[in-house]
Short mmCIF file of C-alpha atoms in Angstrom, two decimals:
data_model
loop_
_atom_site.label_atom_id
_atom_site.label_comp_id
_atom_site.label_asym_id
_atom_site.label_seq_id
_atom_site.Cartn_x
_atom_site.Cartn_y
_atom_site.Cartn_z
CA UNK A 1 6.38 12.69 0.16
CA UNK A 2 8.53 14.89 -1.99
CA UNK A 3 8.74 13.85 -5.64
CA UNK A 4 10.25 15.52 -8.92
CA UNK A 5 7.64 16.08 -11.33
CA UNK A 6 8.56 12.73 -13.86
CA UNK A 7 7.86 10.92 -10.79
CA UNK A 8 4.88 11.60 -9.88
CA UNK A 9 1.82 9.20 -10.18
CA UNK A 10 -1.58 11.30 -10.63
CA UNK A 11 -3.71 9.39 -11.98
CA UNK A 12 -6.72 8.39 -9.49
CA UNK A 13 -7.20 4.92 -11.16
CA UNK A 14 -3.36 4.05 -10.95
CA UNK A 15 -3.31 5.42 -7.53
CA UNK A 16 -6.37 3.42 -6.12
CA UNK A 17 -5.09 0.52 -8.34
CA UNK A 18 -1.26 0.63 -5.83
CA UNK A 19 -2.78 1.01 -3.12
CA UNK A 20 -5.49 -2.18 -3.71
CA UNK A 21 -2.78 -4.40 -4.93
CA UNK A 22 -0.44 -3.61 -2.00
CA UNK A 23 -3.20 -2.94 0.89
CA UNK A 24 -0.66 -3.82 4.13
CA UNK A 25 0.18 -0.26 5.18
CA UNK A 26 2.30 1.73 7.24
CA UNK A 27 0.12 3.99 9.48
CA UNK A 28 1.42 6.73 11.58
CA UNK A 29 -0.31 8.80 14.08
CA UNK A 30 0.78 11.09 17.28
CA UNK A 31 -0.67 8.78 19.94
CA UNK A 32 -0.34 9.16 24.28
CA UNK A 33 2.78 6.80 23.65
CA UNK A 34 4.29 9.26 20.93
CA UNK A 35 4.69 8.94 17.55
CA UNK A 36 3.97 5.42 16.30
CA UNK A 37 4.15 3.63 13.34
CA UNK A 38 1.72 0.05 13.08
CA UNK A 39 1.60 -1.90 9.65
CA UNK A 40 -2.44 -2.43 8.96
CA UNK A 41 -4.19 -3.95 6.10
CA UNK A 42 -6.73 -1.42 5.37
CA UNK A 43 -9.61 -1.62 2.80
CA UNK A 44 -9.97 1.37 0.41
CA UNK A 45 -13.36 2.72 -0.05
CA UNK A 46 -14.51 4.91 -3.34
CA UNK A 47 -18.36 5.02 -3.44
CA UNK A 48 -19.71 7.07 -6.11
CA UNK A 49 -20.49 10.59 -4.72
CA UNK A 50 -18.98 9.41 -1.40
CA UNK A 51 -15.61 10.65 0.51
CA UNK A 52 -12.79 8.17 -0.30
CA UNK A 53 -11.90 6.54 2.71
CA UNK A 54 -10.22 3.67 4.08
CA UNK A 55 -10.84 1.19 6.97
CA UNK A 56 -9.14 -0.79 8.86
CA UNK A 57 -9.12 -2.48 12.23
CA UNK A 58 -7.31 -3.35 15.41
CA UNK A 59 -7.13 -4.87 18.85
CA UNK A 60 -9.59 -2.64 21.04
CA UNK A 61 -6.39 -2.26 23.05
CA UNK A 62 -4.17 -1.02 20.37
CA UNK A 63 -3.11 2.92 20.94
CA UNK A 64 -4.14 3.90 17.72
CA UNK A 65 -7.62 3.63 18.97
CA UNK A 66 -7.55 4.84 22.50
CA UNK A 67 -9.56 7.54 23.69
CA UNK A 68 -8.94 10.98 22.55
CA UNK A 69 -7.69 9.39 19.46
CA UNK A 70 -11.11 10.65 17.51
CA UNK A 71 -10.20 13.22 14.49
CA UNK A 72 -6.39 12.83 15.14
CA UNK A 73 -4.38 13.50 11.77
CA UNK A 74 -3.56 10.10 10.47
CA UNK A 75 -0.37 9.14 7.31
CA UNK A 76 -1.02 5.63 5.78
CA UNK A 77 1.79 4.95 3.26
CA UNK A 78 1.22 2.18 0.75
CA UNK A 79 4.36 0.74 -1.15
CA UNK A 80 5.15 -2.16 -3.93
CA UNK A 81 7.85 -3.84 -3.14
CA UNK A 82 11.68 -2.52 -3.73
CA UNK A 83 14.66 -3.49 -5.38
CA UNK A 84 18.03 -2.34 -5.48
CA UNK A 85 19.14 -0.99 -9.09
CA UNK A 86 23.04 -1.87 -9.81
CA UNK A 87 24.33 0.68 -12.16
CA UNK A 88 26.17 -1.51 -14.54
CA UNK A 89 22.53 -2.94 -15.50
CA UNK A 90 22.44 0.51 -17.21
CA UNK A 91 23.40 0.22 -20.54
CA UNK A 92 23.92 4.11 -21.56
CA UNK A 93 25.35 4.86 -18.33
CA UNK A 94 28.34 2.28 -18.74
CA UNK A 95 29.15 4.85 -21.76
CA UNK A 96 28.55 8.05 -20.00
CA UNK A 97 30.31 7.29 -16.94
CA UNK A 98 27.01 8.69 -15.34
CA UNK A 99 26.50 6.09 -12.94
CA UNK A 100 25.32 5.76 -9.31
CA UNK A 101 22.62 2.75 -7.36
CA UNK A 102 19.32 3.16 -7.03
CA UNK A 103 16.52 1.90 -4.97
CA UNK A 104 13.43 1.95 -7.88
CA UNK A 105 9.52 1.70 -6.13
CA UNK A 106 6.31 2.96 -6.19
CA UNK A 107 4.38 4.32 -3.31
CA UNK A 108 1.42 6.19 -2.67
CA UNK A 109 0.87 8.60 0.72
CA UNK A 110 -2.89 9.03 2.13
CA UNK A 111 -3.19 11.58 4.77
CA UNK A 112 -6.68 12.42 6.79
CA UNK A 113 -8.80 12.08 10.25
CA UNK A 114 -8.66 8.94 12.06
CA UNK A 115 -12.78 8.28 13.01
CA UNK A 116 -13.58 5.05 15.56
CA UNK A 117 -16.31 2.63 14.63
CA UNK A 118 -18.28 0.93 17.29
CA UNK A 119 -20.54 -1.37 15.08
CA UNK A 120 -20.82 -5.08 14.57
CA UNK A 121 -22.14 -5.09 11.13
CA UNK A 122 -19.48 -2.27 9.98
CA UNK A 123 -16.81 -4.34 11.34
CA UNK A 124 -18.55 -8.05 10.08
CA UNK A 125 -18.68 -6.26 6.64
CA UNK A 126 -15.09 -4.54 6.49
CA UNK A 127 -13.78 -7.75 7.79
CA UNK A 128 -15.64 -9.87 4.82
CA UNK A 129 -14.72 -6.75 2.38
CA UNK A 130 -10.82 -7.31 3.56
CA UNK A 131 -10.52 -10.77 2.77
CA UNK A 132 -12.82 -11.38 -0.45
CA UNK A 133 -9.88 -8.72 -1.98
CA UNK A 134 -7.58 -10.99 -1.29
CA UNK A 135 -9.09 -14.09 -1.50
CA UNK A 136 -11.45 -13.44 -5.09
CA UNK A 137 -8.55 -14.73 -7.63
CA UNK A 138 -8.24 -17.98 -5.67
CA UNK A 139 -9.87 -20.96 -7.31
CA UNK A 140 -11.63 -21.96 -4.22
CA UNK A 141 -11.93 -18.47 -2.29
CA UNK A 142 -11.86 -18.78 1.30
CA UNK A 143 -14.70 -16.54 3.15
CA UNK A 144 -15.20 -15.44 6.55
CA UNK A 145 -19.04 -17.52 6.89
CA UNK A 146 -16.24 -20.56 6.50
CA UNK A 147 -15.42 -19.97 10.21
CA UNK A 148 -16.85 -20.73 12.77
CA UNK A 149 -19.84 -18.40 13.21
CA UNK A 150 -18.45 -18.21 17.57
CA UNK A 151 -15.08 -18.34 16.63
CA UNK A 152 -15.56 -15.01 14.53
CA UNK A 153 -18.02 -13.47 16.98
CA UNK A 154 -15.06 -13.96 19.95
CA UNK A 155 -12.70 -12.49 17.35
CA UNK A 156 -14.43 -9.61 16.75
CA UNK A 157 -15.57 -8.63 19.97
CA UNK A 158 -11.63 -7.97 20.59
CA UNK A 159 -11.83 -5.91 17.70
CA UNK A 160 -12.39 -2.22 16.86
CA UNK A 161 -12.89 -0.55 14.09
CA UNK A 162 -11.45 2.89 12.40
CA UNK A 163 -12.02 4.91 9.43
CA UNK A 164 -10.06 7.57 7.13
CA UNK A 165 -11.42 10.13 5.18
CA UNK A 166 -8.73 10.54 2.97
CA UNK A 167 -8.06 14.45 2.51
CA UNK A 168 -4.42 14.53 0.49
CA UNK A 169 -3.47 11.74 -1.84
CA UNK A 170 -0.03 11.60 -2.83
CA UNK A 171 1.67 9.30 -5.70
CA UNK A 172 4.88 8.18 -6.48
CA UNK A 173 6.56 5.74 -9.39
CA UNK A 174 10.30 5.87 -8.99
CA UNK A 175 10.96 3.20 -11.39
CA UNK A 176 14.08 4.75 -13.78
CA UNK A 177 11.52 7.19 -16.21
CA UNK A 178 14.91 9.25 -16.57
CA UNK A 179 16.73 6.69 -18.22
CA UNK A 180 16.43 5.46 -21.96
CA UNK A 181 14.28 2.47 -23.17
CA UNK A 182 17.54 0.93 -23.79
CA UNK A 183 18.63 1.10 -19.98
CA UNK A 184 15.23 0.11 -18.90
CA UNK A 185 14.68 -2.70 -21.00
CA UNK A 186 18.08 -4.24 -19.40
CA UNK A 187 17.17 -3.11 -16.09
CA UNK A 188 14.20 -5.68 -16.49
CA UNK A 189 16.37 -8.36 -18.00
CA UNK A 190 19.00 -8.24 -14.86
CA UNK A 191 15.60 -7.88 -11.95
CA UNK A 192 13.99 -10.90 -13.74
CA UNK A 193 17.04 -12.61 -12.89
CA UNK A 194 17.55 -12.07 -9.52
CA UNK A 195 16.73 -14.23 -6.50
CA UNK A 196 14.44 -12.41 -4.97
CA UNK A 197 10.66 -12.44 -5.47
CA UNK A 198 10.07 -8.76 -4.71
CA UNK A 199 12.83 -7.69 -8.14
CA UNK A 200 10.61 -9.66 -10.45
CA UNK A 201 7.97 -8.13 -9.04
CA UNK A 202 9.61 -4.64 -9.41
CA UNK A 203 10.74 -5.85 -13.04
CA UNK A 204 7.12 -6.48 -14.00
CA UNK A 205 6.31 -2.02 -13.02
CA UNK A 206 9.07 -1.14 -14.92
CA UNK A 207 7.67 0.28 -18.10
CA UNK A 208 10.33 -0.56 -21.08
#
């Protein structure tokens, strides 16, 4: 993922922190069919004095995990969500004349070996792991033993498991650091007021 230097996000915390927050990823991998692209929710992984990995799952049929698919060189991009930048929200740049639309995100790029997991209790775990993320900040969290134990044994026995031990991590914050506060802190005003959900979310990265 190329990035200029003022956009780049290096810090580990702030990385792990995107990619947590915004866990349905873009996964791509060279598979029989070709190159494919699959959006996956995958769970990230940091044990102390462990690899950082993530897992994730999918249909036993799904070509990601057919065979010969073991140690295959995996990309799982993680993104906030996007909003277009109009320039007149730039207050400088009406002066300047320097003036031209943006697209402001922030996105992180994991790249490592893809690894197959055969294992009920991995995938009973990863699957509980998955949806206590999401589900924790709910006042009445919903967890997998509130299914039916035979419904979620049928479910996962169409199920496989994968893992990726992440080996390049890659961050990126394209949120208008090259303009002034000024700019920014009316680029927030003018996302705040938009109708769409995903440029007040943008608004609330944007540091003034």
């Amino acid at each position: 993922m190329h990035s200029q230097p003022l956009f780049q996000l290096e810090d580990p915390h702030a990385i792990h922190h995107l990619m947590r927050a915004y866990p349905l990823a873009t996964v791509v991998a060279v598979t029989r069919q070709g190159l494919e692209a699959n959006l996956l929710p995958l769970e990230l992984c940091t044990e102390e004095g462990g690899p950082t990995r993530l897992r994730g799952h999918a249909a036993r049929g799904h070509p990601l995990l057919q065979p010969g698919m073991d140690g295959a060189e995996v990309l799982a991009v993680f993104q906030s969500p996007n909003a277009y930048i109009s320039p007149r929200w730039y207050v400088n740049g009406q002066r300047s004349g320097r003036l031209a639309p943006s697209w402001n995100y922030a996105a992180v790029e994991a790249r490592g070996r893809l690894r197959c997991v055969d294992c009920r209790d991995w995938l009973q775990a990863h699957l509980q792991a998955l949806t206590l993320s999401q589900e924790a900040r709910r006042d009445a969290p919903w967890l997998l033993e509130h299914a039916d134990s035979g419904f979620v044994e049928e479910a996962a026995r169409r199920l496989r498991g994968f893992e990726i031990d992440i080996d390049h991590l890659t961050g990126k914050r394209f949120l208008s650091q090259q303009r002034t506060e000024v700019d920014r802190r009316s680029l927030i005003e003018h996302l705040s007021k938009e109708g769409s959900g995903a440029a007040h979310d943008v608004a609330r990265l944007v540091v003034p």
